[in-house]
Coordinates of C-alpha atoms in Angstrom, one line a residue:
X1 CA -152.7 -5.7 -99.1
X2 CA -150.3 -6.9 -96.4
X3 CA -147.6 -7.7 -98.9
X4 CA -148.1 -4.3 -100.5
X5 CA -147.7 -2.4 -97.3
X6 CA -144.6 -4.4 -96.3
X7 CA -143.0 -3.7 -99.6
X8 CA -140.6 -5.7 -101.7
X9 CA -137.3 -6.4 -99.9
X10 CA -135.7 -7.3 -103.1
X11 CA -135.8 -3.9 -104.7
X12 CA -132.6 -2.0 -105.3
X13 CA -132.9 1.8 -105.1
X14 CA -129.2 2.6 -105.1
X15 CA -129.4 4.8 -108.2
X16 CA -132.4 7.0 -107.5
X17 CA -132.6 10.3 -109.3
X18 CA -134.0 13.5 -107.7
X19 CA -135.4 15.5 -110.6
X20 CA -132.9 13.8 -112.9
X21 CA -129.9 14.3 -110.6
X22 CA -128.2 11.5 -108.5
X23 CA -127.0 12.5 -105.1
X24 CA -123.5 11.5 -103.9
X25 CA -125.0 10.4 -100.6
X26 CA -128.5 9.6 -99.2
X27 CA -127.8 12.0 -96.3
X28 CA -129.1 15.5 -96.5
X29 CA -127.8 17.8 -93.8
X30 CA -129.4 21.0 -92.5
X31 CA -127.3 24.0 -91.6
X32 CA -129.2 25.7 -88.8
X33 CA -128.5 25.8 -85.1
X34 CA -124.7 25.1 -85.1
X35 CA -122.7 26.8 -82.4
X36 CA -120.3 28.3 -84.9
X37 CA -119.5 28.4 -88.6
X38 CA -116.4 26.3 -87.9
X39 CA -118.4 23.6 -86.3
X40 CA -120.8 23.6 -89.2
X41 CA -117.9 23.2 -91.6
X42 CA -116.5 20.3 -89.6
X43 CA -119.9 18.6 -89.6
X44 CA -120.4 19.0 -93.3
X45 CA -117.0 17.6 -94.0
X46 CA -117.6 14.7 -91.7
X47 CA -121.1 13.9 -93.1
X48 CA -120.2 14.2 -96.8
X49 CA -123.9 14.9 -97.5
X50 CA -125.5 14.7 -100.9
X51 CA -127.0 18.2 -100.3
X52 CA -127.2 20.8 -97.6
X53 CA -130.4 22.7 -96.8
X54 CA -130.4 26.4 -96.2
X55 CA -133.2 28.6 -94.9
X56 CA -133.2 31.9 -96.7
X57 CA -135.4 33.6 -94.0
X58 CA -133.3 32.4 -91.1
X59 CA -130.0 33.4 -92.5
X60 CA -131.2 36.7 -93.9
X61 CA -132.3 37.6 -90.4
X62 CA -128.7 37.5 -89.3
X63 CA -128.0 40.6 -91.3
X64 CA -124.2 41.1 -91.4
X65 CA -123.3 37.5 -90.8
X66 CA -125.4 36.4 -93.7
X67 CA -122.8 37.0 -96.4
X68 CA -120.2 35.1 -94.4
X69 CA -122.6 32.2 -94.2
X70 CA -123.2 32.2 -98.0
X71 CA -119.4 32.2 -98.5
X72 CA -118.9 29.2 -96.2
X73 CA -121.6 27.2 -98.0
X74 CA -120.0 28.0 -101.4
X75 CA -116.6 27.0 -100.1
X76 CA -117.8 23.6 -99.0
X77 CA -118.9 22.8 -102.6
X78 CA -122.0 20.8 -101.6
X79 CA -125.2 21.2 -103.6
X80 CA -127.7 23.5 -101.9
X81 CA -131.4 22.8 -101.3
X82 CA -132.9 26.1 -100.2
X83 CA -136.0 25.8 -98.0
X84 CA -138.9 27.9 -96.9
X85 CA -138.6 27.1 -93.1
X86 CA -140.6 29.3 -90.9
X87 CA -143.3 30.0 -93.5
X88 CA -146.9 29.6 -92.4
X89 CA -148.8 30.8 -95.4
X90 CA -148.9 30.0 -99.1
X91 CA -147.9 33.6 -100.0
X92 CA -144.9 33.5 -97.6
X93 CA -143.6 30.2 -98.9
X94 CA -144.0 31.2 -102.6
X95 CA -142.3 34.5 -102.1
X96 CA -139.5 33.0 -100.1
X97 CA -138.9 30.3 -102.8
X98 CA -138.6 33.0 -105.5
X99 CA -136.1 34.9 -103.4
X100 CA -134.1 31.7 -102.8
X101 CA -134.0 31.0 -106.5
X102 CA -132.5 34.4 -107.1
X103 CA -129.9 34.0 -104.3
X104 CA -128.8 30.5 -105.0
X105 CA -129.5 30.2 -108.7
X106 CA -131.3 26.9 -108.4
X107 CA -134.9 25.7 -109.1
X108 CA -134.7 23.2 -106.3
X109 CA -136.6 24.2 -103.2
X110 CA -137.7 22.3 -100.0
X111 CA -141.2 23.5 -99.4
X112 CA -142.5 24.0 -95.9
X113 CA -145.8 25.5 -95.0
X114 CA -146.3 25.1 -91.3
X115 CA -149.8 24.7 -90.0
X116 CA -149.5 23.9 -86.2
X117 CA -147.2 25.6 -83.9
X118 CA -146.6 23.0 -81.2
X119 CA -145.8 20.1 -83.5
X120 CA -144.7 22.1 -86.6
X121 CA -147.0 19.8 -88.6
X122 CA -147.3 20.8 -92.2
X123 CA -150.5 22.6 -93.4
X124 CA -151.1 20.1 -96.1
X125 CA -153.8 22.2 -97.7
X126 CA -151.5 25.2 -98.1
X127 CA -148.7 22.9 -99.0
X128 CA -150.5 21.4 -102.0
X129 CA -151.5 24.9 -103.2
X130 CA -148.0 26.3 -102.8
X131 CA -146.5 23.2 -104.5
X132 CA -148.9 23.7 -107.5
X133 CA -147.9 27.4 -107.9
X134 CA -144.2 26.7 -107.6
X135 CA -144.3 23.7 -110.0
X136 CA -146.1 25.9 -112.5
X137 CA -143.3 28.5 -112.0
X138 CA -140.7 26.0 -112.9
X139 CA -139.5 25.0 -109.5
X140 CA -138.5 21.4 -108.6
X141 CA -140.3 21.1 -105.3
X142 CA -139.3 18.9 -102.3
X143 CA -142.4 19.1 -100.1
X144 CA -142.2 18.6 -96.4
X145 CA -145.4 16.6 -95.7
X146 CA -147.0 13.9 -93.6
X147 CA -147.2 10.2 -94.5
X148 CA -150.8 10.7 -95.6
X149 CA -151.4 8.8 -98.9
X150 CA -154.1 11.2 -100.2
X151 CA -151.9 14.2 -99.6
X152 CA -149.1 12.4 -101.4
X153 CA -151.3 11.8 -104.4
X154 CA -152.3 15.5 -104.5
X155 CA -148.7 16.6 -104.3
X156 CA -147.6 14.3 -107.2
X157 CA -150.6 15.4 -109.3
X158 CA -149.6 19.1 -109.0
X159 CA -146.1 18.4 -110.2
X160 CA -143.9 17.2 -107.3
X161 CA -141.6 14.3 -108.2
X162 CA -140.2 13.9 -104.7
X163 CA -141.9 13.5 -101.3
X164 CA -140.5 14.3 -97.9
X165 CA -142.7 12.8 -95.2
X166 CA -141.8 13.5 -91.6
X167 CA -140.5 10.8 -89.2
X168 CA -141.6 12.8 -86.2
X169 CA -142.1 16.5 -85.3
X170 CA -139.1 18.7 -86.2
X171 CA -136.4 18.7 -83.6
X172 CA -138.1 16.0 -81.4
X173 CA -135.6 13.2 -81.9
X174 CA -138.3 10.6 -81.7
X175 CA -137.4 8.7 -84.8
X176 CA -140.0 7.0 -87.0
X177 CA -143.3 7.5 -85.2
X178 CA -145.5 5.8 -87.7
X179 CA -143.6 2.9 -89.3
X180 CA -146.7 1.4 -90.7
X181 CA -147.6 4.7 -92.5
X182 CA -144.1 5.1 -93.9
X183 CA -144.1 1.5 -95.2
X184 CA -147.5 2.1 -96.8
X185 CA -146.2 5.3 -98.5
X186 CA -143.2 3.5 -99.8
X187 CA -145.3 0.6 -101.1
X188 CA -147.9 2.8 -102.8
X189 CA -145.3 4.9 -104.6
X190 CA -142.5 2.5 -105.5
X191 CA -141.1 4.7 -108.2
X192 CA -141.2 8.0 -106.3
X193 CA -138.0 9.2 -104.5
X194 CA -138.9 9.5 -100.8
X195 CA -137.0 11.2 -98.1
X196 CA -137.7 11.0 -94.3
X197 CA -137.5 14.5 -93.1
X198 CA -137.6 15.7 -89.5
X199 CA -137.6 14.0 -86.1
X200 CA -134.6 11.7 -86.4
X201 CA -132.5 11.7 -83.3
X202 CA -129.8 9.0 -83.5
X203 CA -128.1 7.2 -86.4
X204 CA -130.1 4.1 -86.0
X205 CA -133.2 6.0 -86.9
X206 CA -131.6 6.9 -90.2
X207 CA -130.5 3.4 -90.9
X208 CA -134.1 2.2 -90.2
X209 CA -135.5 4.7 -92.7
X210 CA -133.1 3.4 -95.4
X211 CA -134.0 -0.2 -94.5
X212 CA -137.6 0.6 -95.1
X213 CA -136.7 1.5 -98.7
X214 CA -136.5 5.3 -98.3
X215 CA -134.0 6.9 -100.6
X216 CA -132.6 9.5 -98.2
X217 CA -133.0 11.2 -94.9
X218 CA -132.7 14.9 -93.9
X219 CA -131.0 15.6 -90.5
X220 CA -130.4 18.9 -88.8
X221 CA -131.0 19.2 -85.0
X222 CA -129.6 15.7 -84.2
X223 CA -126.2 16.8 -85.5
X224 CA -126.2 20.5 -84.7
X225 CA -127.2 20.0 -81.1
X226 CA -125.0 16.9 -80.4
X227 CA -122.1 17.3 -78.0
X228 CA -119.7 16.6 -80.9
X229 CA -121.5 17.6 -84.1
X230 CA -118.7 16.3 -86.4
X231 CA -118.7 12.9 -84.8
X232 CA -122.5 12.7 -85.0
X233 CA -122.5 13.8 -88.6
X234 CA -120.0 11.0 -89.4
X235 CA -122.2 8.5 -87.5
X236 CA -125.2 9.4 -89.6
X237 CA -123.2 9.1 -92.8
X238 CA -122.2 5.6 -91.8
X239 CA -125.8 4.8 -90.7
X240 CA -127.4 5.7 -94.0
X241 CA -124.9 3.7 -96.0
X242 CA -125.4 0.7 -93.7
X243 CA -129.2 1.0 -94.1
X244 CA -129.0 1.3 -97.9
X245 CA -126.7 -1.7 -98.3
X246 CA -128.8 -3.7 -95.9
X247 CA -131.9 -3.0 -97.9
X248 CA -130.2 -4.0 -101.1
X249 CA -128.9 -7.2 -99.6
X250 CA -132.4 -8.6 -99.4
X251 CA -132.8 -9.0 -95.6
X252 CA -134.4 -12.0 -94.0
X253 CA -138.2 -11.9 -93.3
X254 CA -139.4 -11.5 -89.7
X255 CA -140.7 -14.6 -88.0
X256 CA -143.1 -15.1 -85.0
X257 CA -141.2 -18.2 -83.8
X258 CA -137.6 -19.0 -83.3
X259 CA -135.6 -20.9 -85.9
X260 CA -132.4 -22.6 -84.9
X261 CA -129.3 -21.3 -86.6
X262 CA -127.3 -24.5 -85.8
X263 CA -128.4 -27.7 -87.5
X264 CA -129.4 -30.6 -85.3
X265 CA -127.9 -33.2 -87.7
X266 CA -124.9 -34.9 -86.1
X267 CA -125.9 -33.9 -82.6
X268 CA -124.8 -36.3 -79.9
X269 CA -127.6 -37.9 -77.9
X270 CA -126.9 -39.5 -74.5
X271 CA -128.7 -42.8 -73.9

């Protein structure tokens, strides 16, 4: 069981497909909370993400600025993953997903059904139900979930081919709160694309997620609220690449005791 939870450091997940499509980068970038469209543009160009996520509800609420935002996203030429951010019920999430499909012309959707206001923890019961409905409607669902193995099984059984467990509460910047749970999820579902979504605050958190064998990370607040979003976006881009390459390079195993890096052979001894 221990070996299973630790995972296999010799695996190479460089060519993972998300619903049959390879991403150009293991970095997914959110588009909310940026101080201006220009700063968002600079951050996306610096990050070179595989996809950008967009909340239909959040942007539609901006009324007249909404169309300008859509135009900016289209100009950037990055694949879009619409999300159902802000939805608290199955009906809300399903309706929002259908609206997003009409607006963006994609069956991909990041599914959020929030169940607890302080932590923004997913309502896993509603999440599974909404995922089932959307999968039956032809959507390719990216569910924002916890690291719970049973919930993961239910989501896969209802048609999801990707899982997006949280690292920590949305916007908290706390990193990977439950490394053991994330390792267990990776080990139990070795063939499933996994994305750490939410709670990452600094580039080293993203590198750690890729080193654990995760296939991508989704970042928003850590970049949007940085003093220099473009520089932070670039830092995350480098971090995910370092983490991915480090995982593929078969890292050394941890030890409880020290091991000398310099051989003792040929060492001079004083009599």
